[in-house]
Coordinates of C-alpha atoms in Angstrom, one line a residue:
X1 CA 62.3 9.2 1.4
X2 CA 59.9 12.2 1.6
X3 CA 62.7 14.2 3.3
X4 CA 65.2 13.4 0.6
X5 CA 62.7 14.3 -2.2
X6 CA 62.0 17.6 -0.4
X7 CA 65.8 18.3 -0.2
X8 CA 66.3 17.6 -3.9
X9 CA 63.3 19.8 -4.8
X10 CA 64.7 22.7 -2.8
X11 CA 68.1 22.4 -4.6
X12 CA 66.6 22.1 -8.1
X13 CA 65.3 25.1 -10.1
X14 CA 61.7 26.3 -9.5
X15 CA 60.4 24.6 -12.6
X16 CA 62.0 21.3 -11.8
X17 CA 60.7 21.5 -8.2
X18 CA 57.1 22.1 -9.4
X19 CA 57.3 19.2 -11.8
X20 CA 58.7 16.9 -9.1
X21 CA 56.0 17.9 -6.6
X22 CA 53.2 17.6 -9.1
X23 CA 54.3 14.1 -10.1
X24 CA 54.9 12.8 -6.7
X25 CA 51.8 13.9 -4.9
X26 CA 49.4 11.7 -6.9
X27 CA 51.6 8.7 -6.3
X28 CA 51.7 9.4 -2.6
X29 CA 48.0 9.8 -2.4
X30 CA 47.4 6.6 -4.4
X31 CA 49.8 4.7 -2.1
X32 CA 48.0 6.1 1.0
X33 CA 44.6 5.1 -0.4
X34 CA 45.9 1.5 -1.2
X35 CA 47.2 1.2 2.4
X36 CA 44.0 2.4 3.9
X37 CA 42.0 0.0 1.7
X38 CA 44.1 -3.0 2.8
X39 CA 43.8 -2.0 6.4
X40 CA 40.0 -1.7 6.0
X41 CA 39.7 -5.1 4.3
X42 CA 41.9 -6.7 7.0
X43 CA 39.8 -5.1 9.8
X44 CA 36.6 -6.3 8.2
X45 CA 37.9 -9.8 7.7
X46 CA 39.2 -9.9 11.3
X47 CA 36.0 -8.5 12.7
X48 CA 33.9 -11.1 10.8
X49 CA 36.1 -13.9 12.2
X50 CA 35.9 -12.5 15.7
X51 CA 32.1 -12.4 15.5
X52 CA 32.0 -16.0 14.2
X53 CA 34.2 -17.1 17.1
X54 CA 32.0 -15.4 19.6
X55 CA 28.9 -16.8 18.1
X56 CA 30.4 -20.3 18.2
X57 CA 31.5 -19.9 21.8
X58 CA 28.3 -18.3 23.0
X59 CA 25.1 -20.4 22.6
X60 CA 22.1 -18.7 21.2
X61 CA 19.7 -17.3 23.9
X62 CA 16.5 -19.0 23.0
X63 CA 13.7 -19.9 25.3
X64 CA 14.3 -23.1 27.2
X65 CA 11.3 -25.3 28.1
X66 CA 11.4 -26.0 31.8
X67 CA 8.4 -28.3 32.2
X68 CA 6.9 -31.2 30.3
X69 CA 3.3 -30.2 31.3
X70 CA 1.0 -28.0 29.2
X71 CA -0.4 -25.0 31.0
X72 CA -3.6 -23.1 30.4
X73 CA -4.2 -19.4 30.6
X74 CA -6.2 -16.5 29.3
X75 CA -4.8 -13.7 27.2
X76 CA -5.1 -10.5 29.2
X77 CA -3.4 -8.1 26.7
X78 CA -1.9 -8.4 23.3
X79 CA -0.7 -5.7 20.9
X80 CA -0.8 -7.0 17.4
X81 CA 1.3 -4.1 16.0
X82 CA 4.1 -4.6 18.6
X83 CA 3.8 -8.4 18.4
X84 CA 3.7 -9.4 22.1
X85 CA 1.4 -9.6 25.1
X86 CA 0.7 -11.4 28.4
X87 CA -1.1 -14.6 29.4
X88 CA -2.8 -15.0 32.8
X89 CA -2.2 -18.5 34.3
X90 CA -5.2 -20.5 35.4
X91 CA -5.5 -21.0 39.1
X92 CA -5.1 -24.7 38.9
X93 CA -1.7 -24.5 37.1
X94 CA -0.2 -21.8 39.3
X95 CA 1.5 -24.1 41.8
X96 CA 3.0 -26.3 39.2
X97 CA 4.3 -23.3 37.3
X98 CA 5.9 -21.8 40.4
X99 CA 7.6 -25.2 41.1
X100 CA 9.0 -25.4 37.6
X101 CA 10.4 -21.9 37.8
X102 CA 12.0 -22.7 41.1
X103 CA 13.6 -25.8 39.7
X104 CA 14.9 -23.8 36.7
X105 CA 16.4 -21.2 39.0
X106 CA 18.1 -23.8 41.2
X107 CA 19.5 -25.5 38.1
X108 CA 21.1 -22.2 37.0
X109 CA 22.9 -22.1 40.3
X110 CA 21.8 -18.6 41.3
X111 CA 22.9 -17.1 38.0
X112 CA 21.8 -13.5 37.7
X113 CA 21.0 -13.2 41.5
X114 CA 23.1 -12.0 44.4
X115 CA 24.9 -14.6 46.5
X116 CA 22.6 -16.3 48.9
X117 CA 19.4 -14.9 47.3
X118 CA 16.5 -17.2 47.0
X119 CA 14.9 -17.9 43.6
X120 CA 11.8 -15.7 43.2
X121 CA 8.7 -16.5 41.3
X122 CA 7.4 -14.1 38.7
X123 CA 5.5 -11.1 40.0
X124 CA 1.7 -11.4 40.1
X125 CA -0.4 -9.3 37.7
X126 CA -1.7 -7.1 40.6
X127 CA -1.5 -7.1 44.3
X128 CA 1.6 -7.7 46.5
X129 CA 0.2 -10.7 48.3
X130 CA 0.4 -13.0 45.3
X131 CA -3.3 -13.8 45.4
X132 CA -3.5 -13.7 41.5
X133 CA -1.7 -16.0 39.2
X134 CA 1.5 -14.6 37.5
X135 CA 1.3 -13.3 34.0
X136 CA 3.5 -15.0 31.3
X137 CA 5.1 -13.1 28.5
X138 CA 4.2 -14.3 25.0
X139 CA 5.8 -13.2 21.7
X140 CA 3.9 -13.6 18.3
X141 CA 6.6 -15.9 17.0
X142 CA 5.6 -18.5 19.5
X143 CA 1.9 -18.5 18.5
X144 CA 1.1 -21.6 16.4
X145 CA -1.4 -20.6 13.7
X146 CA -1.8 -20.0 10.0
X147 CA -1.2 -16.6 8.5
X148 CA -0.9 -13.6 10.8
X149 CA 0.2 -14.5 14.3
X150 CA -1.7 -12.6 16.9
X151 CA -4.0 -13.3 19.9
X152 CA -7.3 -11.8 21.0
X153 CA -7.9 -10.5 24.5
X154 CA -9.8 -12.9 26.6
X155 CA -8.8 -15.9 24.5
X156 CA -8.1 -19.2 26.3
X157 CA -4.9 -20.8 25.2
X158 CA -2.5 -23.7 26.0
X159 CA 1.3 -23.3 26.0
X160 CA 4.6 -24.7 27.2
X161 CA 6.3 -22.9 30.0
X162 CA 9.8 -21.8 29.1
X163 CA 12.5 -19.5 30.4
X164 CA 14.3 -16.7 28.6
X165 CA 16.8 -14.4 30.3
X166 CA 15.7 -15.7 33.7
X167 CA 12.0 -14.7 32.9
X168 CA 9.0 -16.9 32.2
X169 CA 7.8 -17.0 28.6
X170 CA 5.1 -19.0 26.8
X171 CA 6.0 -21.0 23.7
X172 CA 4.0 -23.3 21.5
X173 CA 0.8 -21.3 22.1
X174 CA -2.3 -23.0 20.7
X175 CA -6.0 -23.2 21.4
X176 CA -7.2 -25.9 23.9
X177 CA -6.6 -29.3 22.3
X178 CA -3.7 -28.1 20.2
X179 CA -5.9 -26.4 17.6
X180 CA -5.0 -23.1 16.0
X181 CA -6.0 -20.0 17.9
X182 CA -9.4 -18.7 16.9
X183 CA -9.2 -15.0 17.9
X184 CA -6.1 -14.0 16.0
X185 CA -7.9 -11.0 14.3
X186 CA -9.9 -9.8 17.3
X187 CA -7.6 -7.1 18.6
X188 CA -8.9 -3.6 17.9
X189 CA -5.5 -2.3 16.6
X190 CA -5.2 -4.7 13.8
X191 CA -5.1 -2.6 10.6
X192 CA -7.3 -3.5 7.6
X193 CA -4.2 -4.1 5.4
X194 CA -3.0 -6.9 7.7
X195 CA -6.5 -8.4 7.8
X196 CA -6.7 -8.4 4.0
X197 CA -3.3 -10.0 3.7
X198 CA -4.4 -12.7 6.2
X199 CA -7.6 -13.3 4.2
X200 CA -5.7 -13.6 1.0
X201 CA -3.9 -16.7 2.4
X202 CA -7.1 -18.5 3.2
X203 CA -8.1 -21.4 1.1
X204 CA -11.6 -22.4 2.1
X205 CA -14.9 -20.6 2.7
X206 CA -15.1 -22.1 6.2
X207 CA -11.8 -20.4 7.2
X208 CA -13.2 -17.2 5.8
X209 CA -16.3 -17.5 7.9
X210 CA -14.2 -18.1 11.0
X211 CA -12.1 -15.0 10.3
X212 CA -15.1 -12.8 9.8
X213 CA -16.7 -14.1 13.0
X214 CA -13.5 -13.2 14.9
X215 CA -13.3 -9.6 13.7
X216 CA -14.0 -6.7 16.0
X217 CA -16.3 -4.8 13.7
X218 CA -16.6 -1.9 16.0
X219 CA -13.0 -1.0 15.4
X220 CA -11.9 -2.6 12.1
X221 CA -12.6 -0.3 9.1
X222 CA -14.8 -2.6 6.9
X223 CA -14.7 -0.2 4.0
X224 CA -10.9 -0.2 4.0
X225 CA -10.9 -4.0 4.3
X226 CA -13.1 -4.4 1.3
X227 CA -11.1 -1.9 -0.7
X228 CA -7.8 -3.7 0.2
X229 CA -9.3 -7.0 -0.9
X230 CA -10.3 -5.5 -4.3
X231 CA -6.9 -4.0 -4.8
X232 CA -5.3 -7.5 -4.0
X233 CA -7.5 -9.0 -6.7
X234 CA -10.0 -10.7 -4.4
X235 CA -13.3 -9.0 -5.2
X236 CA -15.3 -12.1 -4.3
X237 CA -13.9 -12.0 -0.8
X238 CA -14.8 -8.4 -0.6
X239 CA -18.4 -9.3 -1.5
X240 CA -18.4 -12.0 1.2
X241 CA -17.5 -9.3 3.7
X242 CA -20.4 -7.2 2.4
X243 CA -22.8 -10.1 2.8
X244 CA -21.5 -10.8 6.3
X245 CA -21.8 -7.3 7.6
X246 CA -25.6 -7.3 8.3
X247 CA -25.3 -10.4 10.4
X248 CA -22.6 -8.7 12.5
X249 CA -25.1 -5.9 13.3
X250 CA -23.5 -3.4 10.8
X251 CA -26.0 -1.2 8.9
X252 CA -25.0 -0.8 5.3
X253 CA -24.8 2.7 3.9
X254 CA -24.1 4.2 0.5
X255 CA -20.3 4.0 1.2
X256 CA -20.5 0.2 1.7
X257 CA -22.7 -0.2 -1.3
X258 CA -20.3 1.9 -3.5
X259 CA -17.3 -0.2 -2.5
X260 CA -19.5 -3.3 -3.2
X261 CA -20.3 -1.9 -6.7
X262 CA -16.5 -1.6 -7.3
X263 CA -16.0 -5.2 -6.2
X264 CA -18.8 -6.3 -8.5
X265 CA -17.2 -4.6 -11.4
X266 CA -13.9 -6.3 -10.7
X267 CA -15.6 -9.7 -10.4
X268 CA -17.7 -9.2 -13.5
X269 CA -21.1 -9.4 -11.7
X270 CA -23.0 -6.6 -13.4
X271 CA -26.4 -7.6 -12.2
X272 CA -25.4 -7.4 -8.6
X273 CA -23.7 -4.0 -9.2
X274 CA -27.0 -2.7 -10.5
X275 CA -28.8 -4.2 -7.6
X276 CA -26.5 -2.5 -5.1
X277 CA -27.0 0.8 -6.9
X278 CA -30.7 0.4 -6.7
X279 CA -30.4 -0.3 -2.9
X280 CA -28.7 3.1 -2.5
X281 CA -31.6 4.8 -4.4
X282 CA -34.2 2.9 -2.2
X283 CA -32.5 4.0 1.0
X284 CA -32.4 7.6 -0.2
X285 CA -36.1 7.4 -1.1
X286 CA -36.9 6.2 2.4
X287 CA -34.9 9.0 3.9
X288 CA -32.4 6.5 5.5
X289 CA -29.3 7.5 3.6
X290 CA -27.7 9.6 1.0
X291 CA -28.5 9.3 -2.7
X292 CA -26.0 7.8 -5.1
X293 CA -23.2 10.2 -6.0
X294 CA -21.1 10.5 -9.1
X295 CA -18.6 7.9 -7.8
X296 CA -21.3 5.2 -7.3
X297 CA -22.6 5.9 -10.8
X298 CA -19.0 5.9 -12.2
X299 CA -18.3 2.5 -10.6
X300 CA -21.6 1.1 -12.0
X301 CA -20.8 2.4 -15.5
X302 CA -17.4 0.9 -15.2
X303 CA -18.9 -2.5 -14.3
X304 CA -21.2 -2.4 -17.3
X305 CA -18.4 -1.3 -19.6
X306 CA -16.0 -4.1 -18.5
X307 CA -18.7 -6.7 -19.2
X308 CA -19.5 -5.1 -22.6
X309 CA -23.0 -4.1 -21.7
X310 CA -22.9 -0.7 -23.3
X311 CA -26.6 -0.2 -23.4
X312 CA -26.8 -0.6 -19.7
X313 CA -24.0 1.9 -19.4
X314 CA -26.0 4.4 -21.5
X315 CA -29.1 3.9 -19.3
X316 CA -27.0 4.6 -16.2
X317 CA -25.9 7.9 -17.8
X318 CA -29.5 8.8 -18.5
X319 CA -30.5 7.9 -14.9
X320 CA -27.5 9.9 -13.6
X321 CA -28.8 13.0 -15.4
X322 CA -32.3 12.3 -14.1
X323 CA -30.9 12.5 -10.5
X324 CA -29.5 16.0 -11.3
X325 CA -25.9 15.0 -11.9
X326 CA -23.6 15.4 -14.9
X327 CA -21.1 12.9 -16.2
X328 CA -17.6 13.9 -15.2
X329 CA -14.3 13.1 -16.8
X330 CA -14.2 9.6 -15.2
X331 CA -17.6 8.5 -16.6
X332 CA -16.7 9.9 -20.0
X333 CA -13.3 8.2 -20.0
X334 CA -14.9 4.9 -19.1
X335 CA -17.5 5.2 -21.9
X336 CA -15.0 6.3 -24.5
X337 CA -12.7 3.4 -23.7
X338 CA -15.6 0.9 -23.8
X339 CA -16.8 2.3 -27.2
X340 CA -13.2 2.2 -28.5
X341 CA -12.8 -1.5 -27.5
X342 CA -16.2 -2.2 -29.2
X343 CA -15.0 -0.5 -32.4
X344 CA -17.7 2.2 -32.2
X345 CA -15.6 5.3 -32.8
X346 CA -18.7 7.4 -33.6
X347 CA -20.1 6.9 -30.1
X348 CA -16.7 7.6 -28.6
X349 CA -16.6 10.9 -30.6
X350 CA -20.0 11.9 -29.3
X351 CA -18.9 11.3 -25.7
X352 CA -15.8 13.4 -26.2
X353 CA -17.8 16.2 -27.8
X354 CA -20.2 16.2 -24.9
X355 CA -17.4 16.3 -22.4
X356 CA -15.8 19.3 -24.3
X357 CA -19.2 21.1 -24.3
X358 CA -20.0 20.3 -20.7
X359 CA -19.3 22.4 -17.6
X360 CA -16.7 19.9 -16.4
X361 CA -14.0 21.9 -18.2
X362 CA -12.5 25.3 -17.7
X363 CA -11.8 28.0 -20.2
X364 CA -14.6 27.2 -22.6
X365 CA -14.1 23.5 -22.6
X366 CA -10.5 23.4 -23.7
X367 CA -8.2 23.8 -20.7
X368 CA -9.8 20.9 -19.1
X369 CA -9.4 19.8 -15.5
X370 CA -8.4 16.4 -16.7
X371 CA -7.3 15.3 -20.2
X372 CA -8.1 11.6 -19.5
X373 CA -11.1 11.6 -21.9
X374 CA -8.9 13.0 -24.7
X375 CA -6.2 10.4 -24.0
X376 CA -8.9 7.6 -24.0
X377 CA -10.2 8.9 -27.4
X378 CA -6.7 9.0 -28.9
X379 CA -6.2 5.4 -27.9
X380 CA -9.6 4.4 -29.2
X381 CA -8.9 6.2 -32.5
X382 CA -5.6 4.4 -33.0
X383 CA -7.2 1.0 -32.0
X384 CA -9.8 1.6 -34.7
X385 CA -7.1 2.4 -37.3
X386 CA -8.1 6.0 -37.5
X387 CA -5.1 8.1 -36.2
X388 CA -6.2 11.0 -38.3
X389 CA -9.1 11.5 -35.9
X390 CA -6.5 12.5 -33.3
X391 CA -5.5 15.4 -35.5
X392 CA -9.1 16.3 -36.1
X393 CA -9.8 16.5 -32.4
X394 CA -6.7 18.8 -31.8
X395 CA -7.9 21.0 -34.7
X396 CA -11.4 21.3 -33.3
X397 CA -10.0 22.2 -29.9
X398 CA -7.8 24.8 -31.3
X399 CA -10.6 26.4 -33.4
X400 CA -13.3 26.1 -30.8
X401 CA -11.8 28.2 -28.1
X402 CA -9.1 30.8 -27.4
X403 CA -7.0 28.7 -25.0
X404 CA -6.4 25.6 -27.0
X405 CA -5.4 22.1 -25.8
X406 CA -3.0 21.7 -22.9
X407 CA 0.6 20.7 -23.3
X408 CA -0.2 17.3 -21.7
X409 CA -2.8 16.6 -24.3
X410 CA -0.3 17.1 -27.1
X411 CA 2.3 14.9 -25.4
X412 CA -0.3 12.1 -24.9
X413 CA -1.3 12.4 -28.5
X414 CA 2.3 12.1 -29.6
X415 CA 2.9 9.1 -27.4
X416 CA -0.2 7.3 -28.8
X417 CA 0.0 8.3 -32.4
X418 CA 3.7 7.5 -32.6
X419 CA 4.1 4.1 -34.4
X420 CA 0.6 4.2 -36.0
X421 CA 1.0 7.0 -38.6
X422 CA 4.0 9.2 -39.3
X423 CA 1.9 11.7 -41.1
X424 CA -0.5 12.1 -38.2
X425 CA 2.5 12.4 -35.8
X426 CA 4.0 15.2 -37.9
X427 CA 0.7 17.0 -38.0
X428 CA 0.4 16.8 -34.2
X429 CA 3.9 18.3 -33.9
X430 CA 2.9 21.1 -36.3
X431 CA -0.1 21.9 -34.2
X432 CA 2.1 21.9 -31.1
X433 CA 4.6 24.3 -32.6
X434 CA 1.8 26.6 -33.9
X435 CA 0.0 26.6 -30.6
X436 CA 3.3 27.4 -28.7
X437 CA 4.0 30.4 -31.0
X438 CA 0.4 31.7 -30.6
X439 CA 0.6 31.4 -26.8
X440 CA 3.9 33.3 -26.8
X441 CA 2.4 36.1 -28.8
X442 CA -0.6 36.3 -26.4
X443 CA 1.6 36.0 -23.3
X444 CA 0.0 32.7 -22.2
X445 CA 3.3 30.9 -21.4
X446 CA 2.3 29.3 -18.1
X447 CA 1.3 26.0 -19.8
X448 CA 4.8 25.7 -21.3
X449 CA 6.7 26.6 -18.1
X450 CA 8.9 29.3 -19.5
X451 CA 11.3 31.2 -17.2
X452 CA 9.6 34.5 -16.2
X453 CA 13.0 36.2 -15.6
X454 CA 14.0 35.9 -19.3
X455 CA 13.7 38.7 -21.7
X456 CA 10.7 38.9 -23.9
X457 CA 12.8 38.9 -27.0
X458 CA 14.7 35.8 -25.9
X459 CA 11.5 34.1 -25.0

């Protein structure tokens, strides 16, 4: 058929030939695509059926228990990240284990060995004379415990001896007496995130105490562990870790106390947060540690603000200044948000004015490092049904310095004011347009991300 079409096209005029070719090519391409799609579907369907037939004909290669007895051993090595390790058989169970392996090899009928070869026991851990018991492979899926499945080096366990791919493996691994393994978190390479997830699944304080007692505190990052617990919404568990650390021989420093203050704020325990802050100050007074930094004060102020204790938050700011520090944008944002929720817009305005005048800003207090205090004030003004205060703040910023508010400040103001007051929203837009034109005249276009290759007139 293609040859006939080609012959007719050659005999016809050029225009007719072009029309015939242009109309037939899409049809041929569509036909080829349909044929390819049908072949692909048929191949996929046939491949799936072939895989199903193979899976039905070939049994799953799972470990097969080769002895009814329970064996005892000691974990010599276990990698919690890779999920496997080895167990050293006790001397009293060695002979019985070797006999079970020989019986399993004989039952296989020499499968996997050359003809006439004798079944061999697993290789010993060290030494060629077989003086030490053999090591048994163990996978984390065969460890019977709650939560994260892992083993600690030196832990005594019981298990059933099984065979997988002609090699001995341990299944049904438990502590002596069939209890859950106790050292599941003792390995030094267990990350703090996994420990926190395991703790999150605990239901009682006794289980929490067992987990803390099994931790290798010389390797586990306790600050990361506490931080992970706070992020997962378990601040009380983080405080339990903080309380347990001295009994484990860990000296608490200002970093641990700072994370503890964060946990207290999340748990609503303001008194304990202030107590931990005072402990940092006492350590610094004795020369045993660093004084509280701005982060510790910010977390303490946040704890007071969340609990609605604004007077305590003000006292902390006064104490912060007495220690030679200045409230940064985080502290001012926390205070402005707290005052806005309390309906005290006057106090929020004072905090914002102080932040604008402070040295925490660049360019005369307008092109600030962070616009979070302004965003917090815009939200506070709208929550207090005073969206006009947003326009007043933008006007004051534009009149007080030569740089003016950042573009992000305008965008945040529009997002917050929108829906509260159409008039205030239009005024913010007007200030944005005026500010853009003024910056264009001055050549300060970096804030608006104009293309530098454009002509000045077009810009």
